[in-house]
Amino acid sequence: LGVIESFKVNFNYNRLGYRQHIAFMRPPKETDNIQFFEDLKSIPEIERIWQQLDGSFTFIIFSKDAKHLEDINIELLKIGVALTGRSEVRMHLPADIPFSLLDWRIIYYLFNNSRAAISDIASDLDVSQKTISRRLKRFGNMKLVQYTPVINFEAITGISTAVASFETVGPSKGIYKKIKEEGSIKYWRIGGSISPSIVLFLYGKNITDLYSMYTTLTTRREIKRSRLSIIVKNWENSSLIKDTISEKI
C-alpha cells in the first residue's frame, strides 16, 4: 500500500552521480506562502522545505551536475525565487567503497520492503541468510543503512503534514495546556514542550489547511516567534533516488 515506503537508507549520493545541496532563499513578498509551497512541490529535485524564524526558507536539492543545478535555478526563478545561498553536503563515506550488484539489490529491497526479516530478504533474493546478515552488518558499520521505517502519512490518510515550532513568552507548559484545553486546533500532536518552546506536528487535508492552523497559533499573544516546516515529501526524494538505484540492478 505504500504506507511504510522503506527503511531510511543513507548512502553516498555521489556514488549515484548526484550532488546534494542545502539551499537558502527568501520568497518574493508578493507570493502567497501557500502557493509558494505548491509551486516548489512540482520541482522533483527538491526534497524538504523549512521556513526559518526570520521568514527565509531552507531546503535540499539533488542535482547531477552544474548544468542540472542551473536548470533547477531557472525553474526557481520562474516562480519568482532566487537563492540567497547554497552549500554542498558531502557524505562521510570514502568515494571508493565498492558496492557489488548484490549490495545494490539489497539496498533496493530495503527501499521497497518495511520491517523485512533477514530470512525474507534472503528468500526473495535467493541468497543465504548468513550472506544477508553479513552485508547488513557491513552496511550498518558504514552507516549506510539506518533501520528506521519511513512512514508516508499522506498514503495512510490522504493528509499533509508539517512541523510548527514556537518560542513562547514565559514557560511553555502552561501555554501548551491552554491550547490543548481550547480544542481550537485539531489534528495535531505534541512533538516536544521544553520551556520556552513548543513543537507541534500538524495534520491537514492540504497545505492551506496546515497554514490556517499555523497562523491561528501565531496570533496568540503568548507566542514570541514561530516557524513552520512543511513536509513536502515524506521520504528521501524516492522517485528520483529509487529510479537511480534501480538502474544499478
Tab-separated table of C-alpha atoms in Angstrom:
chain	number	residue	atom	x	y	z
A	1	LEU	CA	0.000	0.000	0.000
A	2	GLY	CA	3.000	2.287	0.270
A	3	VAL	CA	2.191	3.142	3.895
A	4	ILE	CA	5.716	2.340	5.014
A	5	GLU	CA	7.794	3.069	1.963
A	6	SER	CA	11.132	1.854	3.192
A	7	PHE	CA	13.768	1.749	5.814
A	8	LYS	CA	15.550	5.067	5.787
A	9	VAL	CA	18.630	4.328	3.707
A	10	ASN	CA	21.513	6.757	3.836
A	11	PHE	CA	24.207	6.323	1.237
A	12	ASN	CA	26.813	8.237	-0.715
A	13	TYR	CA	24.787	10.247	-3.228
A	14	ASN	CA	27.958	10.928	-5.210
A	15	ARG	CA	28.140	7.196	-5.963
A	16	LEU	CA	24.808	7.573	-7.764
A	17	GLY	CA	26.005	10.553	-9.719
A	18	TYR	CA	24.128	13.099	-7.575
A	19	ARG	CA	25.259	16.114	-5.619
A	20	GLN	CA	23.283	17.157	-2.560
A	21	HIS	CA	22.950	20.820	-1.603
A	22	ILE	CA	21.359	22.755	1.226
A	23	ALA	CA	19.908	25.899	-0.329
A	24	PHE	CA	18.655	29.108	1.251
A	25	MET	CA	16.168	31.580	-0.152
A	26	ARG	CA	13.677	34.266	0.715
A	27	PRO	CA	10.334	34.132	-1.120
A	28	PRO	CA	9.181	37.218	-3.022
A	29	LYS	CA	6.902	39.481	-0.991
A	30	GLU	CA	4.042	39.260	-3.465
A	31	THR	CA	3.968	35.454	-3.386
A	32	ASP	CA	1.397	33.789	-1.147
A	33	ASN	CA	3.143	31.224	1.030
A	34	ILE	CA	0.575	28.529	0.285
A	35	GLN	CA	1.001	28.795	-3.474
A	36	PHE	CA	4.739	29.109	-2.948
A	37	PHE	CA	4.887	25.645	-1.371
A	38	GLU	CA	2.610	24.218	-4.052
A	39	ASP	CA	4.941	25.528	-6.762
A	40	LEU	CA	8.000	24.070	-5.053
A	41	LYS	CA	6.316	20.662	-4.800
A	42	SER	CA	6.315	20.479	-8.593
A	43	ILE	CA	10.134	20.522	-8.740
A	44	PRO	CA	11.208	16.858	-8.259
A	45	GLU	CA	14.816	17.659	-7.328
A	46	ILE	CA	13.724	19.491	-4.167
A	47	GLU	CA	13.377	17.346	-1.068
A	48	ARG	CA	12.208	19.030	2.117
A	49	ILE	CA	11.484	22.653	2.898
A	50	TRP	CA	11.821	24.510	6.192
A	51	GLN	CA	10.661	28.027	6.976
A	52	GLN	CA	13.017	29.745	9.389
A	53	LEU	CA	12.046	32.151	12.145
A	54	ASP	CA	13.178	35.118	10.050
A	55	GLY	CA	10.838	34.106	7.218
A	56	SER	CA	13.523	32.673	4.947
A	57	PHE	CA	13.411	29.128	3.598
A	58	THR	CA	15.881	26.250	3.671
A	59	PHE	CA	15.592	23.134	1.529
A	60	ILE	CA	17.577	20.282	-0.008
A	61	ILE	CA	18.349	19.957	-3.721
A	62	PHE	CA	19.631	16.916	-5.611
A	63	SER	CA	21.470	17.625	-8.872
A	64	LYS	CA	23.557	15.545	-11.261
A	65	ASP	CA	25.972	18.283	-12.281
A	66	ALA	CA	26.419	22.045	-12.545
A	67	LYS	CA	24.188	22.200	-15.633
A	68	HIS	CA	21.401	20.339	-13.835
A	69	LEU	CA	21.717	22.685	-10.859
A	70	GLU	CA	21.482	25.678	-13.176
A	71	ASP	CA	18.297	24.225	-14.705
A	72	ILE	CA	16.829	23.949	-11.203
A	73	ASN	CA	17.754	27.580	-10.530
A	74	ILE	CA	15.892	28.557	-13.699
A	75	GLU	CA	12.799	26.675	-12.512
A	76	LEU	CA	13.013	28.541	-9.189
A	77	LEU	CA	13.308	31.872	-10.982
A	78	LYS	CA	10.140	31.051	-12.928
A	79	ILE	CA	8.200	31.052	-9.656
A	80	GLY	CA	9.924	34.260	-8.579
A	81	VAL	CA	12.554	32.888	-6.221
A	82	ALA	CA	16.321	33.459	-6.221
A	83	LEU	CA	18.705	31.541	-3.973
A	84	THR	CA	20.432	33.594	-1.285
A	85	GLY	CA	22.995	30.897	-0.551
A	86	ARG	CA	23.918	27.274	-1.120
A	87	SER	CA	26.302	24.723	0.364
A	88	GLU	CA	27.111	21.227	-0.848
A	89	VAL	CA	26.630	18.289	1.511
A	90	ARG	CA	29.278	15.602	1.223
A	91	MET	CA	28.639	12.189	2.701
A	92	HIS	CA	31.192	10.965	5.242
A	93	LEU	CA	31.917	7.823	3.238
A	94	PRO	CA	35.017	7.090	1.145
A	95	ALA	CA	34.247	7.584	-2.534
A	96	ASP	CA	35.932	4.291	-3.452
A	97	ILE	CA	33.712	1.995	-1.339
A	98	PRO	CA	32.950	-0.941	-3.659
A	99	PHE	CA	29.260	-1.808	-3.981
A	100	SER	CA	28.518	-5.111	-5.660
A	101	LEU	CA	25.401	-5.990	-7.625
A	102	LEU	CA	24.115	-7.855	-4.557
A	103	ASP	CA	24.685	-4.754	-2.410
A	104	TRP	CA	22.502	-2.700	-4.744
A	105	ARG	CA	19.837	-5.427	-4.830
A	106	ILE	CA	19.692	-5.417	-1.028
A	107	ILE	CA	19.501	-1.615	-0.894
A	108	TYR	CA	16.694	-1.609	-3.442
A	109	TYR	CA	14.892	-4.334	-1.483
A	110	LEU	CA	15.047	-2.215	1.668
A	111	PHE	CA	13.581	0.710	-0.240
A	112	ASN	CA	10.529	-1.389	-1.075
A	113	ASN	CA	10.013	-3.587	1.994
A	114	SER	CA	9.494	-2.375	5.550
A	115	ARG	CA	10.384	-4.395	8.640
A	116	ALA	CA	11.767	-7.150	6.434
A	117	ALA	CA	13.284	-10.090	8.300
A	118	ILE	CA	16.682	-11.360	7.209
A	119	SER	CA	15.032	-14.653	6.260
A	120	ASP	CA	12.604	-12.820	3.940
A	121	ILE	CA	15.376	-10.835	2.271
A	122	ALA	CA	17.439	-13.996	1.788
A	123	SER	CA	14.492	-15.930	0.379
A	124	ASP	CA	13.355	-13.215	-2.023
A	125	LEU	CA	16.872	-12.527	-3.293
A	126	ASP	CA	17.823	-16.234	-3.330
A	127	VAL	CA	20.841	-15.660	-1.102
A	128	SER	CA	21.824	-17.337	2.164
A	129	GLN	CA	20.781	-15.703	5.434
A	130	LYS	CA	24.422	-15.684	6.508
A	131	THR	CA	25.362	-13.604	3.459
A	132	ILE	CA	22.495	-11.152	4.007
A	133	SER	CA	23.348	-10.811	7.696
A	134	ARG	CA	26.989	-10.110	6.855
A	135	ARG	CA	26.100	-7.493	4.230
A	136	LEU	CA	23.621	-5.729	6.530
A	137	LYS	CA	26.199	-5.633	9.316
A	138	ARG	CA	28.664	-4.092	6.867
A	139	PHE	CA	26.075	-1.515	5.833
A	140	GLY	CA	25.465	-0.692	9.489
A	141	ASN	CA	29.164	-0.242	10.212
A	142	MET	CA	29.399	2.062	7.202
A	143	LYS	CA	26.335	3.940	8.470
A	144	LEU	CA	24.882	3.156	5.070
A	145	VAL	CA	21.586	1.834	6.415
A	146	GLN	CA	19.520	3.138	9.328
A	147	TYR	CA	16.828	0.673	10.339
A	148	THR	CA	14.069	3.215	10.873
A	149	PRO	CA	10.863	2.733	8.860
A	150	VAL	CA	9.901	5.829	6.902
A	151	ILE	CA	6.132	6.257	7.167
A	152	ASN	CA	4.163	8.012	4.458
A	153	PHE	CA	1.344	9.703	6.377
A	154	GLU	CA	-0.162	11.009	3.157
A	155	ALA	CA	-0.616	7.442	1.884
A	156	ILE	CA	-2.263	6.413	5.165
A	157	THR	CA	-4.825	9.187	5.430
A	158	GLY	CA	-4.512	11.430	2.398
A	159	ILE	CA	-3.394	14.321	4.602
A	160	SER	CA	-0.434	16.674	4.550
A	161	THR	CA	1.977	17.123	7.447
A	162	ALA	CA	4.007	19.960	8.924
A	163	VAL	CA	6.050	20.792	11.995
A	164	ALA	CA	5.356	24.065	13.806
A	165	SER	CA	7.860	25.474	16.311
A	166	PHE	CA	7.042	28.298	18.706
A	167	GLU	CA	9.109	30.364	21.108
A	168	THR	CA	6.873	31.488	23.937
A	169	VAL	CA	6.744	34.405	26.319
A	170	GLY	CA	7.234	32.658	29.627
A	171	PRO	CA	7.084	28.926	30.438
A	172	SER	CA	5.632	26.885	27.575
A	173	LYS	CA	3.926	24.204	29.668
A	174	GLY	CA	1.017	26.409	30.698
A	175	ILE	CA	0.574	27.770	27.167
A	176	TYR	CA	0.522	24.251	25.736
A	177	LYS	CA	-2.160	23.262	28.252
A	178	LYS	CA	-4.299	26.233	27.170
A	179	ILE	CA	-4.030	25.252	23.502
A	180	LYS	CA	-4.934	21.676	24.354
A	181	GLU	CA	-7.927	22.618	26.510
A	182	GLU	CA	-9.344	25.109	24.000
A	183	GLY	CA	-9.582	22.443	21.316
A	184	SER	CA	-9.468	25.050	18.550
A	185	ILE	CA	-6.584	23.310	16.772
A	186	LYS	CA	-7.499	19.840	15.535
A	187	TYR	CA	-5.406	17.074	14.002
A	188	TRP	CA	-2.124	17.669	15.754
A	189	ARG	CA	0.068	16.149	18.444
A	190	ILE	CA	2.790	17.433	20.703
A	191	GLY	CA	6.328	16.913	19.466
A	192	GLY	CA	8.033	18.487	22.454
A	193	SER	CA	7.499	21.155	25.071
A	194	ILE	CA	10.760	22.432	26.504
A	195	SER	CA	10.429	25.840	28.094
A	196	PRO	CA	10.260	28.326	26.477
A	197	SER	CA	9.358	26.483	23.262
A	198	ILE	CA	6.640	24.239	21.833
A	199	VAL	CA	6.898	21.865	18.871
A	200	LEU	CA	3.693	20.579	17.264
A	201	PHE	CA	3.077	18.128	14.438
A	202	LEU	CA	0.182	19.447	12.351
A	203	TYR	CA	-2.002	17.342	10.061
A	204	GLY	CA	-4.400	18.724	7.468
A	205	LYS	CA	-6.195	17.920	4.226
A	206	ASN	CA	-3.834	20.166	2.281
A	207	ILE	CA	-1.223	22.892	2.682
A	208	THR	CA	-3.923	25.558	3.006
A	209	ASP	CA	-5.374	23.686	5.981
A	210	LEU	CA	-1.943	23.423	7.616
A	211	TYR	CA	-1.173	27.097	7.110
A	212	SER	CA	-4.529	28.093	8.554
A	213	MET	CA	-3.853	26.146	11.760
A	214	TYR	CA	-0.363	27.595	11.969
A	215	THR	CA	-1.464	31.222	11.534
A	216	THR	CA	-4.179	30.721	14.152
A	217	LEU	CA	-1.492	29.782	16.658
A	218	THR	CA	0.812	32.657	15.678
A	219	THR	CA	-1.861	35.217	16.604
A	220	ARG	CA	-1.677	34.220	20.267
A	221	ARG	CA	-0.102	36.904	22.416
A	222	GLU	CA	1.942	34.263	24.262
A	223	ILE	CA	3.833	33.399	21.060
A	224	LYS	CA	7.072	35.326	20.621
A	225	ARG	CA	8.438	33.794	17.411
A	226	SER	CA	7.338	30.914	15.209
A	227	ARG	CA	8.488	28.674	12.392
A	228	LEU	CA	6.623	26.324	10.071
A	229	SER	CA	8.202	23.352	8.279
A	230	ILE	CA	6.007	21.913	5.543
A	231	ILE	CA	6.936	18.295	4.851
A	232	VAL	CA	6.751	18.320	1.076
A	233	LYS	CA	7.913	14.721	0.648
A	234	ASN	CA	7.766	12.193	3.432
A	235	TRP	CA	10.795	10.219	2.391
A	236	GLU	CA	14.147	10.751	0.774
A	237	ASN	CA	13.108	12.031	-2.637
A	238	SER	CA	12.235	8.442	-3.500
A	239	SER	CA	11.109	8.889	-7.110
A	240	LEU	CA	14.495	10.332	-8.040
A	241	ILE	CA	16.819	8.206	-5.915
A	242	LYS	CA	14.911	4.942	-6.307
A	243	ASP	CA	14.992	5.186	-10.102
A	244	THR	CA	18.731	5.689	-9.970
A	245	ILE	CA	19.240	2.679	-7.698
A	246	SER	CA	17.047	0.539	-9.947
A	247	GLU	CA	19.397	1.298	-12.832
A	248	LYS	CA	22.177	-0.397	-10.862
A	249	ILE	CA	20.365	-3.737	-10.884
